Coordinates of C-alpha atoms in Angstrom, one line a residue:
M1 CA 80.1 106.1 104.6
R2 CA 82.3 103.6 106.5
K3 CA 83.5 104.5 110.0
A4 CA 87.1 104.4 111.2
L5 CA 88.3 104.7 114.8
V6 CA 91.8 105.9 115.4
V7 CA 93.0 104.9 118.9
R8 CA 96.2 106.5 119.9
G9 CA 98.3 107.1 123.0
G10 CA 100.8 105.3 125.3
W11 CA 104.5 105.9 125.0
E12 CA 105.1 109.3 123.4
G13 CA 108.4 108.2 121.8
H14 CA 106.4 106.7 118.9
V15 CA 104.6 110.0 118.4
P16 CA 101.2 108.5 118.3
V17 CA 99.4 111.8 117.5
E18 CA 101.7 112.9 114.7
A19 CA 101.9 109.4 113.2
T20 CA 98.2 108.9 113.0
E21 CA 97.6 112.4 111.7
L22 CA 99.7 111.4 108.8
F23 CA 97.2 108.9 107.6
I24 CA 93.8 110.4 108.7
P25 CA 93.5 112.4 105.4
D26 CA 94.0 109.1 103.5
L27 CA 91.3 107.4 105.4
A28 CA 88.9 110.3 104.8
A29 CA 89.8 110.2 101.1
A30 CA 89.0 106.5 101.0
G31 CA 85.5 107.2 102.3
F32 CA 85.9 106.7 106.1
E33 CA 84.3 109.0 108.6
V34 CA 87.2 109.2 111.2
T35 CA 86.8 109.4 115.0
V36 CA 89.8 109.7 117.3
A37 CA 90.0 108.3 120.8
D38 CA 92.9 108.8 123.3
D39 CA 91.4 106.5 125.9
L40 CA 91.4 102.7 125.8
E41 CA 88.0 102.6 127.4
V42 CA 86.6 103.0 123.9
Y43 CA 87.3 99.3 123.5
A44 CA 84.6 98.5 126.1
D45 CA 81.9 100.3 124.0
G46 CA 80.3 97.4 122.2
P47 CA 77.8 99.3 120.2
L48 CA 80.4 101.8 119.0
L49 CA 82.8 99.0 117.9
A50 CA 80.0 97.1 116.2
G51 CA 79.4 100.1 114.0
T52 CA 83.1 100.6 113.3
D53 CA 84.6 99.3 110.0
L54 CA 88.2 99.9 110.8
I55 CA 90.3 100.5 114.0
V56 CA 93.7 102.0 113.5
Q57 CA 95.7 101.6 116.7
C58 CA 98.9 103.4 117.6
W59 CA 99.4 102.7 121.4
T60 CA 102.7 101.5 122.7
G61 CA 102.8 100.0 126.2
G62 CA 99.8 100.1 128.5
V63 CA 97.3 97.6 129.8
L64 CA 94.0 96.4 128.6
T65 CA 91.3 95.6 131.1
P66 CA 89.6 92.2 130.5
E67 CA 86.5 94.1 129.4
Q68 CA 88.5 96.3 126.9
E69 CA 90.3 93.2 125.5
A70 CA 87.1 91.2 125.1
G71 CA 85.4 94.2 123.4
L72 CA 88.2 94.7 120.9
V73 CA 88.8 91.1 120.1
S74 CA 85.1 90.3 119.7
A75 CA 84.6 93.3 117.4
V76 CA 87.4 92.2 115.1
R77 CA 86.2 88.7 115.1
A78 CA 82.8 90.0 114.0
G79 CA 84.2 91.9 111.1
T80 CA 85.8 95.2 112.2
G81 CA 89.2 95.7 110.6
F82 CA 92.3 96.2 112.8
A83 CA 95.5 97.8 111.5
G84 CA 98.7 99.6 112.6
W85 CA 102.4 99.6 112.7
H86 CA 105.5 99.1 114.8
G87 CA 105.2 99.2 118.6
G88 CA 101.7 100.6 118.3
L89 CA 100.5 97.0 117.7
V90 CA 103.1 94.5 118.9
A91 CA 104.9 96.3 121.7
T92 CA 101.8 96.8 123.8
F93 CA 99.3 94.9 126.0
D94 CA 101.8 92.1 126.5
G95 CA 99.6 90.6 129.2
S96 CA 96.6 90.4 126.9
H97 CA 96.9 87.0 125.3
D98 CA 93.8 87.1 123.2
Y99 CA 94.8 90.4 121.8
L100 CA 98.3 89.1 120.9
R101 CA 96.7 86.0 119.2
M102 CA 94.5 88.3 117.2
V103 CA 97.5 90.5 116.1
G104 CA 99.8 87.6 115.3
G105 CA 103.0 88.9 116.8
L106 CA 104.9 90.2 119.8
F107 CA 107.9 92.5 119.9
L108 CA 110.9 91.0 121.7
H109 CA 114.0 93.0 120.9
H110 CA 115.9 95.5 118.8
L111 CA 119.5 96.7 118.9
A112 CA 120.2 100.0 120.6
D113 CA 121.3 101.7 117.3
F114 CA 119.3 102.1 114.1
L115 CA 120.3 99.8 111.3
T116 CA 120.3 100.1 107.6
Y117 CA 118.5 97.0 106.3
D118 CA 116.6 95.8 103.2
V119 CA 112.9 94.9 103.2
V120 CA 112.1 92.3 100.5
I121 CA 108.6 91.8 99.1
D122 CA 107.7 88.1 99.1
P123 CA 107.5 87.0 95.5
A124 CA 104.6 84.6 96.4
H125 CA 102.5 87.6 97.5
A126 CA 103.8 90.3 95.1
G127 CA 100.3 90.6 93.6
H128 CA 98.6 91.4 97.0
P129 CA 97.0 94.8 96.8
I130 CA 99.0 96.1 99.7
V131 CA 102.4 95.6 97.9
A132 CA 101.4 95.2 94.3
G133 CA 103.8 97.1 92.1
L134 CA 106.1 98.1 95.0
D135 CA 109.8 97.3 94.9
D136 CA 112.1 96.0 97.6
F137 CA 113.3 98.9 99.7
T138 CA 115.9 100.0 102.3
V139 CA 115.3 101.7 105.6
E140 CA 117.5 103.0 108.4
T141 CA 115.6 102.5 111.6
E142 CA 114.9 99.9 114.3
Q143 CA 114.9 96.3 113.1
Y144 CA 112.3 94.4 115.1
W145 CA 112.8 90.9 116.4
M146 CA 109.4 89.4 117.1
L147 CA 107.6 86.2 117.9
T148 CA 105.1 85.7 115.1
D149 CA 102.3 83.3 114.2
A150 CA 102.9 80.8 111.4
H151 CA 99.4 81.5 110.1
N152 CA 100.3 85.1 109.2
E153 CA 100.3 85.9 105.5
V154 CA 103.8 87.5 105.3
L155 CA 104.1 90.1 102.5
A156 CA 107.6 91.3 103.2
T157 CA 110.6 90.2 105.3
T158 CA 114.0 91.4 106.4
R159 CA 117.1 89.4 107.3
F160 CA 119.1 89.6 110.5
V161 CA 122.8 89.5 110.2
S162 CA 123.2 87.6 113.5
P163 CA 121.7 85.1 113.6
K164 CA 121.2 84.9 109.8
T165 CA 117.4 84.4 109.7
P166 CA 114.5 86.0 108.0
M167 CA 112.0 88.0 110.0
P168 CA 108.5 89.2 108.9
V169 CA 108.1 92.9 108.4
V170 CA 104.6 93.2 106.9
W171 CA 101.8 90.7 107.4
T172 CA 98.1 90.3 107.2
R173 CA 95.8 87.8 108.8
R174 CA 92.2 87.0 109.5
W175 CA 90.6 87.0 112.9
G176 CA 87.2 85.5 112.4
S177 CA 85.5 87.8 109.9
G178 CA 87.9 90.7 110.6
K179 CA 91.1 91.6 108.6
V180 CA 94.3 92.5 110.4
F181 CA 97.3 94.5 108.9
F182 CA 100.7 95.1 110.5
S183 CA 103.9 96.7 109.4
A184 CA 107.0 96.7 111.7
V185 CA 108.4 99.9 110.2
G186 CA 107.3 103.1 111.9
H187 CA 109.4 104.2 114.9
R188 CA 109.7 107.7 113.6
L189 CA 107.7 110.0 111.4
A190 CA 110.7 109.9 109.0
D191 CA 110.2 106.1 108.7
L192 CA 106.5 106.4 107.9
R193 CA 107.3 109.2 105.3
H194 CA 109.6 106.9 103.4
P195 CA 107.7 106.7 100.1
T196 CA 107.4 102.9 100.0
V197 CA 106.6 102.6 103.7
Y198 CA 104.0 105.3 103.5
E199 CA 102.3 103.7 100.4
L200 CA 102.2 100.2 101.8
T201 CA 101.0 101.4 105.2
R202 CA 98.3 103.6 103.6
R203 CA 97.2 100.6 101.5
G204 CA 97.3 98.3 104.5
L205 CA 95.0 100.5 106.6
I206 CA 92.4 100.8 103.8
W207 CA 92.7 97.1 103.0
A208 CA 91.8 96.1 106.5
G209 CA 88.6 98.0 106.6
R210 CA 85.3 96.1 106.4

């Protein structure tokens, strides 16, 4: 049985407990033995991470110690998968540069109000197992403006009205032998329960596992 580690905490506005509980049954159904941690010190436990096939992180804000950052980044480089959504991956640990390089993006801004916007599956990647068979969809939530890495494999994008520019919403990437999955949608439980958002997130978490 593969092992998954769910690391959750930080700012409570992103409901880290409720949000991760939404997907824990899916991880179990996919054959993962799931352990939950609410302390970042777990990232300094090298033997534990070496035996972990997937880390699902939902932790907004906070600070990684150098030892925690090195432990996490090294584990993913060695093959542990890393996955999550929204601020739980890209609005956190902004002083941890190796962590941000691994994730492939950093949150910068969103408007004060929720927006209704379209998310478009990239036709070039429509056959990717995370989005295969899924249609473009519309959400009403925060629209994240981010710095992102050109080496990301972008599976879905949105378009900002001002300035008129595309912005990645869903991407994957490799970090050494590890796979990384990220989706920008997920501020509220209602966002994650949107049928298409839920399905692509579920698939993304499982895809990232070793």
